[in-house]
PDB file of C-alpha atoms in Angstrom:
ATOM      1  CA  UNK A   1       0.033  -0.010  -0.089  1.00  0.00           C
ATOM      2  CA  UNK A   2       2.714   2.604   0.909  1.00  0.00           C
ATOM      3  CA  UNK A   3       4.355   1.704  -2.252  1.00  0.00           C
ATOM      4  CA  UNK A   4       1.662   2.205  -3.656  1.00  0.00           C
ATOM      5  CA  UNK A   5       1.075   5.926  -2.620  1.00  0.00           C
ATOM      6  CA  UNK A   6       4.921   6.509  -3.049  1.00  0.00           C
ATOM      7  CA  UNK A   7       4.632   6.476  -7.451  1.00  0.00           C
ATOM      8  CA  UNK A   8       0.809   7.498  -7.223  1.00  0.00           C
ATOM      9  CA  UNK A   9       2.907  10.756  -5.898  1.00  0.00           C
ATOM     10  CA  UNK A  10       5.812  10.584  -8.120  1.00  0.00           C
ATOM     11  CA  UNK A  11       2.633  10.310 -11.033  1.00  0.00           C
ATOM     12  CA  UNK A  12       1.134  13.018  -9.616  1.00  0.00           C
ATOM     13  CA  UNK A  13       4.745  15.426 -10.027  1.00  0.00           C
ATOM     14  CA  UNK A  14       5.308  14.091 -13.146  1.00  0.00           C
ATOM     15  CA  UNK A  15       2.241  15.358 -14.152  1.00  0.00           C
ATOM     16  CA  UNK A  16       2.764  18.205 -12.684  1.00  0.00           C
ATOM     17  CA  UNK A  17       6.096  19.108 -14.583  1.00  0.00           C
ATOM     18  CA  UNK A  18       4.782  18.405 -18.142  1.00  0.00           C
ATOM     19  CA  UNK A  19       1.629  20.151 -18.052  1.00  0.00           C
ATOM     20  CA  UNK A  20       3.416  23.142 -15.999  1.00  0.00           C
ATOM     21  CA  UNK A  21       6.360  24.035 -16.952  1.00  0.00           C
ATOM     22  CA  UNK A  22       4.807  25.278 -20.732  1.00  0.00           C
ATOM     23  CA  UNK A  23       2.530  27.752 -19.139  1.00  0.00           C
ATOM     24  CA  UNK A  24       5.677  29.110 -16.523  1.00  0.00           C
ATOM     25  CA  UNK A  25       8.157  29.297 -19.153  1.00  0.00           C
ATOM     26  CA  UNK A  26       4.874  31.607 -20.960  1.00  0.00           C
ATOM     27  CA  UNK A  27       5.251  33.106 -17.571  1.00  0.00           C
ATOM     28  CA  UNK A  28       8.579  33.664 -16.986  1.00  0.00           C
ATOM     29  CA  UNK A  29       9.135  34.935 -20.700  1.00  0.00           C
ATOM     30  CA  UNK A  30       6.409  37.729 -19.774  1.00  0.00           C
ATOM     31  CA  UNK A  31       7.701  38.731 -16.696  1.00  0.00           C
ATOM     32  CA  UNK A  32      11.519  39.436 -18.321  1.00  0.00           C
ATOM     33  CA  UNK A  33       9.919  41.148 -20.695  1.00  0.00           C
ATOM     34  CA  UNK A  34       7.972  43.367 -19.172  1.00  0.00           C
ATOM     35  CA  UNK A  35       9.782  44.446 -16.778  1.00  0.00           C
ATOM     36  CA  UNK A  36      12.949  44.359 -18.120  1.00  0.00           C
ATOM     37  CA  UNK A  37      11.618  46.489 -20.957  1.00  0.00           C
ATOM     38  CA  UNK A  38      10.188  49.162 -19.041  1.00  0.00           C
ATOM     39  CA  UNK A  39      13.392  49.531 -16.305  1.00  0.00           C
ATOM     40  CA  UNK A  40      15.495  49.678 -19.374  1.00  0.00           C
ATOM     41  CA  UNK A  41      13.356  51.131 -21.934  1.00  0.00           C
ATOM     42  CA  UNK A  42      14.781  49.215 -25.243  1.00  0.00           C
ATOM     43  CA  UNK A  43      12.682  45.989 -25.828  1.00  0.00           C
ATOM     44  CA  UNK A  44      14.399  42.724 -23.493  1.00  0.00           C
ATOM     45  CA  UNK A  45      13.260  39.792 -24.493  1.00  0.00           C
ATOM     46  CA  UNK A  46      14.404  35.243 -23.382  1.00  0.00           C
ATOM     47  CA  UNK A  47      14.070  32.378 -24.853  1.00  0.00           C
ATOM     48  CA  UNK A  48      13.911  28.793 -23.603  1.00  0.00           C
ATOM     49  CA  UNK A  49      13.245  28.662 -19.901  1.00  0.00           C
ATOM     50  CA  UNK A  50      13.276  24.622 -18.210  1.00  0.00           C
ATOM     51  CA  UNK A  51      12.899  24.336 -14.430  1.00  0.00           C
ATOM     52  CA  UNK A  52      12.933  21.246 -12.939  1.00  0.00           C
ATOM     53  CA  UNK A  53       9.970  21.144 -10.022  1.00  0.00           C
ATOM     54  CA  UNK A  54      12.168  18.433  -8.703  1.00  0.00           C
ATOM     55  CA  UNK A  55      15.483  19.587  -8.409  1.00  0.00           C
ATOM     56  CA  UNK A  56      15.020  24.049  -8.704  1.00  0.00           C
ATOM     57  CA  UNK A  57      17.234  24.064 -11.396  1.00  0.00           C
ATOM     58  CA  UNK A  58      17.001  26.207 -14.101  1.00  0.00           C
ATOM     59  CA  UNK A  59      18.321  27.019 -17.868  1.00  0.00           C
ATOM     60  CA  UNK A  60      17.702  30.380 -20.063  1.00  0.00           C
ATOM     61  CA  UNK A  61      19.545  29.451 -23.912  1.00  0.00           C
ATOM     62  CA  UNK A  62      18.855  33.147 -24.662  1.00  0.00           C
ATOM     63  CA  UNK A  63      18.874  36.848 -23.151  1.00  0.00           C
ATOM     64  CA  UNK A  64      18.105  39.749 -25.151  1.00  0.00           C
ATOM     65  CA  UNK A  65      18.640  43.585 -25.185  1.00  0.00           C
ATOM     66  CA  UNK A  66      17.774  45.474 -27.215  1.00  0.00           C
ATOM     67  CA  UNK A  67      20.097  48.405 -28.687  1.00  0.00           C
ATOM     68  CA  UNK A  68      18.830  52.330 -28.171  1.00  0.00           C
ATOM     69  CA  UNK A  69      17.994  53.790 -31.915  1.00  0.00           C
ATOM     70  CA  UNK A  70      19.578  54.547 -34.001  1.00  0.00           C
ATOM     71  CA  UNK A  71      22.972  52.534 -33.587  1.00  0.00           C
ATOM     72  CA  UNK A  72      24.085  49.874 -35.457  1.00  0.00           C
ATOM     73  CA  UNK A  73      23.997  46.329 -33.687  1.00  0.00           C
ATOM     74  CA  UNK A  74      20.656  45.702 -32.668  1.00  0.00           C
ATOM     75  CA  UNK A  75      21.469  44.379 -29.013  1.00  0.00           C
ATOM     76  CA  UNK A  76      23.404  45.626 -26.328  1.00  0.00           C
ATOM     77  CA  UNK A  77      23.248  42.249 -24.638  1.00  0.00           C
ATOM     78  CA  UNK A  78      23.113  39.018 -25.946  1.00  0.00           C
ATOM     79  CA  UNK A  79      23.385  36.349 -23.434  1.00  0.00           C
ATOM     80  CA  UNK A  80      23.500  32.384 -23.533  1.00  0.00           C
ATOM     81  CA  UNK A  81      23.825  30.254 -20.742  1.00  0.00           C
ATOM     82  CA  UNK A  82      22.019  31.360 -18.248  1.00  0.00           C
ATOM     83  CA  UNK A  83      21.770  29.019 -15.057  1.00  0.00           C
ATOM     84  CA  UNK A  84      19.598  29.191 -12.444  1.00  0.00           C
ATOM     85  CA  UNK A  85      19.444  27.177  -8.947  1.00  0.00           C
ATOM     86  CA  UNK A  86      15.808  28.507  -6.462  1.00  0.00           C
ATOM     87  CA  UNK A  87      14.451  27.906  -3.652  1.00  0.00           C
ATOM     88  CA  UNK A  88      11.343  26.260  -4.788  1.00  0.00           C
ATOM     89  CA  UNK A  89       9.279  27.073  -1.405  1.00  0.00           C
ATOM     90  CA  UNK A  90       9.941  30.140  -1.836  1.00  0.00           C
ATOM     91  CA  UNK A  91       8.270  30.384  -5.207  1.00  0.00           C
ATOM     92  CA  UNK A  92       5.065  30.648  -3.659  1.00  0.00           C
ATOM     93  CA  UNK A  93       5.902  33.416  -0.854  1.00  0.00           C
ATOM     94  CA  UNK A  94       5.695  36.977  -1.217  1.00  0.00           C
ATOM     95  CA  UNK A  95       9.590  36.649  -1.306  1.00  0.00           C
ATOM     96  CA  UNK A  96      11.304  34.475  -3.907  1.00  0.00           C
ATOM     97  CA  UNK A  97      14.998  33.540  -3.016  1.00  0.00           C
ATOM     98  CA  UNK A  98      17.112  32.372  -6.055  1.00  0.00           C
ATOM     99  CA  UNK A  99      20.337  31.115  -4.239  1.00  0.00           C
ATOM    100  CA  UNK A 100      22.876  31.250  -8.031  1.00  0.00           C
ATOM    101  CA  UNK A 101      22.580  32.694 -10.076  1.00  0.00           C
ATOM    102  CA  UNK A 102      25.467  32.141 -13.513  1.00  0.00           C
ATOM    103  CA  UNK A 103      25.244  33.552 -16.545  1.00  0.00           C
ATOM    104  CA  UNK A 104      27.996  32.426 -18.988  1.00  0.00           C
ATOM    105  CA  UNK A 105      29.894  34.110 -21.134  1.00  0.00           C
ATOM    106  CA  UNK A 106      27.504  37.307 -22.411  1.00  0.00           C
ATOM    107  CA  UNK A 107      27.879  39.301 -25.604  1.00  0.00           C
ATOM    108  CA  UNK A 108      27.528  43.517 -24.981  1.00  0.00           C
ATOM    109  CA  UNK A 109      27.986  45.882 -27.660  1.00  0.00           C
ATOM    110  CA  UNK A 110      29.505  49.164 -26.924  1.00  0.00           C
ATOM    111  CA  UNK A 111      28.417  52.119 -29.696  1.00  0.00           C
ATOM    112  CA  UNK A 112      30.092  55.841 -29.824  1.00  0.00           C
ATOM    113  CA  UNK A 113      27.768  57.920 -31.411  1.00  0.00           C
ATOM    114  CA  UNK A 114      29.841  60.993 -30.533  1.00  0.00           C
ATOM    115  CA  UNK A 115      31.510  62.373 -27.462  1.00  0.00           C
ATOM    116  CA  UNK A 116      28.591  63.054 -24.976  1.00  0.00           C
ATOM    117  CA  UNK A 117      26.320  59.803 -27.158  1.00  0.00           C
ATOM    118  CA  UNK A 118      26.686  56.215 -26.414  1.00  0.00           C
ATOM    119  CA  UNK A 119      24.557  53.423 -25.997  1.00  0.00           C
ATOM    120  CA  UNK A 120      25.697  52.307 -22.564  1.00  0.00           C
ATOM    121  CA  UNK A 121      25.033  56.021 -21.206  1.00  0.00           C
ATOM    122  CA  UNK A 122      21.440  56.026 -22.743  1.00  0.00           C
ATOM    123  CA  UNK A 123      20.649  52.904 -21.263  1.00  0.00           C
ATOM    124  CA  UNK A 124      21.600  53.795 -17.865  1.00  0.00           C
ATOM    125  CA  UNK A 125      19.612  57.411 -18.239  1.00  0.00           C
ATOM    126  CA  UNK A 126      16.217  54.476 -19.364  1.00  0.00           C
ATOM    127  CA  UNK A 127      17.434  53.070 -15.329  1.00  0.00           C
ATOM    128  CA  UNK A 128      17.912  56.307 -13.493  1.00  0.00           C
ATOM    129  CA  UNK A 129      14.632  57.526 -15.307  1.00  0.00           C
ATOM    130  CA  UNK A 130      12.965  54.535 -14.370  1.00  0.00           C
ATOM    131  CA  UNK A 131      13.891  54.439 -10.873  1.00  0.00           C
ATOM    132  CA  UNK A 132      13.343  58.264 -10.508  1.00  0.00           C
ATOM    133  CA  UNK A 133       9.762  58.081 -11.658  1.00  0.00           C
ATOM    134  CA  UNK A 134       9.238  54.442  -9.436  1.00  0.00           C
ATOM    135  CA  UNK A 135      10.542  56.062  -5.786  1.00  0.00           C
ATOM    136  CA  UNK A 136       8.182  59.415  -6.581  1.00  0.00           C
ATOM    137  CA  UNK A 137       4.548  58.002  -8.992  1.00  0.00           C
ATOM    138  CA  UNK A 138       2.203  60.209  -9.405  1.00  0.00           C
ATOM    139  CA  UNK A 139      -1.267  59.863  -7.995  1.00  0.00           C
ATOM    140  CA  UNK A 140      -2.409  57.564 -11.434  1.00  0.00           C
ATOM    141  CA  UNK A 141       0.527  55.644 -11.846  1.00  0.00           C
ATOM    142  CA  UNK A 142      -0.265  54.896  -8.349  1.00  0.00           C
ATOM    143  CA  UNK A 143      -3.627  54.441  -8.831  1.00  0.00           C
ATOM    144  CA  UNK A 144      -2.405  51.751 -12.364  1.00  0.00           C
ATOM    145  CA  UNK A 145      -0.312  49.578  -9.646  1.00  0.00           C
ATOM    146  CA  UNK A 146      -2.800  48.886  -7.724  1.00  0.00           C
ATOM    147  CA  UNK A 147      -5.166  47.268  -9.506  1.00  0.00           C
ATOM    148  CA  UNK A 148      -2.329  45.619 -11.904  1.00  0.00           C
ATOM    149  CA  UNK A 149      -1.288  44.544  -8.084  1.00  0.00           C
ATOM    150  CA  UNK A 150      -4.990  42.575  -8.002  1.00  0.00           C
ATOM    151  CA  UNK A 151      -4.820  40.662 -11.076  1.00  0.00           C
ATOM    152  CA  UNK A 152      -0.653  39.975 -11.397  1.00  0.00           C
ATOM    153  CA  UNK A 153       1.332  38.552  -8.015  1.00  0.00           C
ATOM    154  CA  UNK A 154       4.226  38.821  -9.423  1.00  0.00           C
ATOM    155  CA  UNK A 155       4.017  43.058  -9.228  1.00  0.00           C
ATOM    156  CA  UNK A 156       3.670  42.446  -5.603  1.00  0.00           C
ATOM    157  CA  UNK A 157       6.822  39.521  -4.818  1.00  0.00           C
ATOM    158  CA  UNK A 158      10.292  40.708  -4.034  1.00  0.00           C
ATOM    159  CA  UNK A 159      13.183  39.149  -4.988  1.00  0.00           C
ATOM    160  CA  UNK A 160      16.394  37.377  -2.972  1.00  0.00           C
ATOM    161  CA  UNK A 161      19.579  36.576  -5.327  1.00  0.00           C
ATOM    162  CA  UNK A 162      22.149  35.266  -2.389  1.00  0.00           C
ATOM    163  CA  UNK A 163      24.877  34.768  -5.278  1.00  0.00           C
ATOM    164  CA  UNK A 164      24.915  36.017  -9.051  1.00  0.00           C
ATOM    165  CA  UNK A 165      28.093  35.793 -11.217  1.00  0.00           C
ATOM    166  CA  UNK A 166      28.818  36.736 -14.770  1.00  0.00           C
ATOM    167  CA  UNK A 167      31.320  34.755 -16.521  1.00  0.00           C
ATOM    168  CA  UNK A 168      33.523  35.438 -19.544  1.00  0.00           C
ATOM    169  CA  UNK A 169      31.569  38.372 -20.482  1.00  0.00           C
ATOM    170  CA  UNK A 170      33.195  39.769 -24.041  1.00  0.00           C
ATOM    171  CA  UNK A 171      32.484  43.197 -25.332  1.00  0.00           C
ATOM    172  CA  UNK A 172      32.957  44.893 -28.680  1.00  0.00           C
ATOM    173  CA  UNK A 173      33.803  48.236 -28.376  1.00  0.00           C
ATOM    174  CA  UNK A 174      31.264  49.720 -32.663  1.00  0.00           C
ATOM    175  CA  UNK A 175      32.416  52.861 -33.044  1.00  0.00           C
ATOM    176  CA  UNK A 176      32.141  54.018 -36.937  1.00  0.00           C
ATOM    177  CA  UNK A 177      32.553  50.957 -37.654  1.00  0.00           C
ATOM    178  CA  UNK A 178      35.722  50.587 -36.445  1.00  0.00           C
ATOM    179  CA  UNK A 179      35.278  47.582 -33.672  1.00  0.00           C
ATOM    180  CA  UNK A 180      37.389  46.207 -30.522  1.00  0.00           C
ATOM    181  CA  UNK A 181      37.354  43.623 -28.181  1.00  0.00           C
ATOM    182  CA  UNK A 182      37.548  44.173 -25.044  1.00  0.00           C
ATOM    183  CA  UNK A 183      37.437  41.278 -22.050  1.00  0.00           C
ATOM    184  CA  UNK A 184      35.163  42.316 -18.816  1.00  0.00           C
ATOM    185  CA  UNK A 185      36.519  41.083 -15.442  1.00  0.00           C
ATOM    186  CA  UNK A 186      33.995  38.274 -13.375  1.00  0.00           C
ATOM    187  CA  UNK A 187      31.557  40.066 -12.119  1.00  0.00           C
ATOM    188  CA  UNK A 188      29.615  38.928  -8.866  1.00  0.00           C
ATOM    189  CA  UNK A 189      26.549  40.114  -6.161  1.00  0.00           C
ATOM    190  CA  UNK A 190      25.653  38.437  -3.422  1.00  0.00           C
ATOM    191  CA  UNK A 191      22.684  38.891  -0.979  1.00  0.00           C
ATOM    192  CA  UNK A 192      20.851  41.316  -3.290  1.00  0.00           C
ATOM    193  CA  UNK A 193      17.991  42.543  -2.691  1.00  0.00           C
ATOM    194  CA  UNK A 194      18.043  40.825   1.040  1.00  0.00           C
ATOM    195  CA  UNK A 195      16.729  41.558   4.933  1.00  0.00           C
ATOM    196  CA  UNK A 196      15.861  45.328   4.985  1.00  0.00           C
ATOM    197  CA  UNK A 197      16.943  45.898   1.284  1.00  0.00           C
ATOM    198  CA  UNK A 198      14.161  43.956   0.015  1.00  0.00           C
ATOM    199  CA  UNK A 199      14.055  44.539  -3.528  1.00  0.00           C
ATOM    200  CA  UNK A 200      11.100  44.262  -5.702  1.00  0.00           C
ATOM    201  CA  UNK A 201      11.493  42.334  -9.631  1.00  0.00           C
ATOM    202  CA  UNK A 202      12.517  45.068 -11.180  1.00  0.00           C
ATOM    203  CA  UNK A 203      14.851  46.832  -9.692  1.00  0.00           C
ATOM    204  CA  UNK A 204      16.944  44.064  -9.143  1.00  0.00           C
ATOM    205  CA  UNK A 205      17.133  43.752 -13.095  1.00  0.00           C
ATOM    206  CA  UNK A 206      17.563  48.100 -12.313  1.00  0.00           C
ATOM    207  CA  UNK A 207      21.116  46.911 -10.108  1.00  0.00           C
ATOM    208  CA  UNK A 208      21.919  44.291 -11.406  1.00  0.00           C
ATOM    209  CA  UNK A 209      22.252  46.236 -14.669  1.00  0.00           C
ATOM    210  CA  UNK A 210      23.918  49.193 -13.492  1.00  0.00           C
ATOM    211  CA  UNK A 211      26.808  46.818 -12.283  1.00  0.00           C
ATOM    212  CA  UNK A 212      27.234  45.993 -15.428  1.00  0.00           C
ATOM    213  CA  UNK A 213      26.712  49.086 -17.231  1.00  0.00           C
ATOM    214  CA  UNK A 214      29.011  50.196 -14.742  1.00  0.00           C
ATOM    215  CA  UNK A 215      31.962  47.636 -15.557  1.00  0.00           C
ATOM    216  CA  UNK A 216      31.422  47.670 -19.445  1.00  0.00           C
ATOM    217  CA  UNK A 217      32.131  52.069 -19.233  1.00  0.00           C
ATOM    218  CA  UNK A 218      34.991  51.440 -16.707  1.00  0.00           C
ATOM    219  CA  UNK A 219      36.570  48.927 -19.690  1.00  0.00           C
ATOM    220  CA  UNK A 220      36.158  50.510 -21.808  1.00  0.00           C
ATOM    221  CA  UNK A 221      37.721  53.869 -20.692  1.00  0.00           C
ATOM    222  CA  UNK A 222      40.696  51.875 -19.141  1.00  0.00           C
ATOM    223  CA  UNK A 223      41.667  49.377 -21.728  1.00  0.00           C
ATOM    224  CA  UNK A 224      41.050  51.581 -25.037  1.00  0.00           C
ATOM    225  CA  UNK A 225      39.829  54.780 -25.722  1.00  0.00           C
ATOM    226  CA  UNK A 226      43.259  54.991 -26.992  1.00  0.00           C
ATOM    227  CA  UNK A 227      41.759  53.111 -29.376  1.00  0.00           C
ATOM    228  CA  UNK A 228      38.707  55.332 -30.094  1.00  0.00           C
ATOM    229  CA  UNK A 229      40.802  58.544 -29.979  1.00  0.00           C
ATOM    230  CA  UNK A 230      40.976  58.606 -34.010  1.00  0.00           C
ATOM    231  CA  UNK A 231      37.693  58.934 -34.032  1.00  0.00           C
ATOM    232  CA  UNK A 232      36.424  60.558 -30.950  1.00  0.00           C
ATOM    233  CA  UNK A 233      39.005  63.542 -32.531  1.00  0.00           C
ATOM    234  CA  UNK A 234      36.200  63.857 -35.298  1.00  0.00           C
ATOM    235  CA  UNK A 235      33.781  64.384 -33.131  1.00  0.00           C
ATOM    236  CA  UNK A 236      35.555  67.042 -31.328  1.00  0.00           C
ATOM    237  CA  UNK A 237      35.379  69.053 -34.283  1.00  0.00           C
ATOM    238  CA  UNK A 238      31.734  69.021 -34.261  1.00  0.00           C
ATOM    239  CA  UNK A 239      31.846  70.562 -30.270  1.00  0.00           C
ATOM    240  CA  UNK A 240      32.008  73.831 -29.629  1.00  0.00           C
ATOM    241  CA  UNK A 241      32.620  76.542 -26.463  1.00  0.00           C
ATOM    242  CA  UNK A 242      33.522  75.753 -22.961  1.00  0.00           C
ATOM    243  CA  UNK A 243      33.350  71.740 -23.757  1.00  0.00           C
ATOM    244  CA  UNK A 244      35.779  71.359 -26.024  1.00  0.00           C
ATOM    245  CA  UNK A 245      38.262  72.979 -23.964  1.00  0.00           C
ATOM    246  CA  UNK A 246      37.522  71.262 -21.505  1.00  0.00           C
ATOM    247  CA  UNK A 247      37.244  67.911 -23.605  1.00  0.00           C
ATOM    248  CA  UNK A 248      40.947  69.337 -24.387  1.00  0.00           C
ATOM    249  CA  UNK A 249      42.222  69.852 -21.027  1.00  0.00           C
ATOM    250  CA  UNK A 250      41.464  66.106 -20.062  1.00  0.00           C
ATOM    251  CA  UNK A 251      44.755  65.083 -22.400  1.00  0.00           C
ATOM    252  CA  UNK A 252      42.431  62.543 -23.923  1.00  0.00           C
ATOM    253  CA  UNK A 253      44.420  62.812 -27.100  1.00  0.00           C
ATOM    254  CA  UNK A 254      47.713  64.275 -25.704  1.00  0.00           C
ATOM    255  CA  UNK A 255      49.196  67.986 -26.583  1.00  0.00           C
TER     256      UNK A 255
END
């Protein structure tokens, strides 16, 4: 009799995995698209989400973050091979606990249209504008959020990520058709959204993106600025007044 119940339980779990996983993939993809796009201000899409409901292990085949308009490359980020370990018990609570996320060899593109305009800075500005708007929502926006929370449980959930690793990232700096390859240092973030710093899904996305964009921007400046000297000099001809003089003072182009 006991053996029969064990077999019945296994059958129920197997059926749940078979029927629930496809819809779960759609739900997760929708959340990534919705909140990711809102935060970064461009199209964010995810493909290939697979979750083992018995182990709490998930894999994502692809996440893309589109560039803003007027850039040559379609994507700012092209992420593959994302591995996730989630605390299954937390999925039914108000706070989803993710034990680890490992992103392997993402491809990041940096494009500079002028001395003051590049895709990374534009996305950073978009994120800051989103956070400011979220911090001080107007009455209409607040009412809309409250209405949404009643129909969408995910809107009110918090997320904790105990360990996030981004390893082997490659960045291509593209300026006026010229391309310079940069290897980014590995990124590790711990205890995102823990304790008093609990964060919503959009806030977690913003926190991670800010860290990645900051790392990418520093790598461009520290490792390859001289390689972009000629293009920057050309763009400088269109800069007038104190801005031009100030850039010269920085010594980027020599004396």
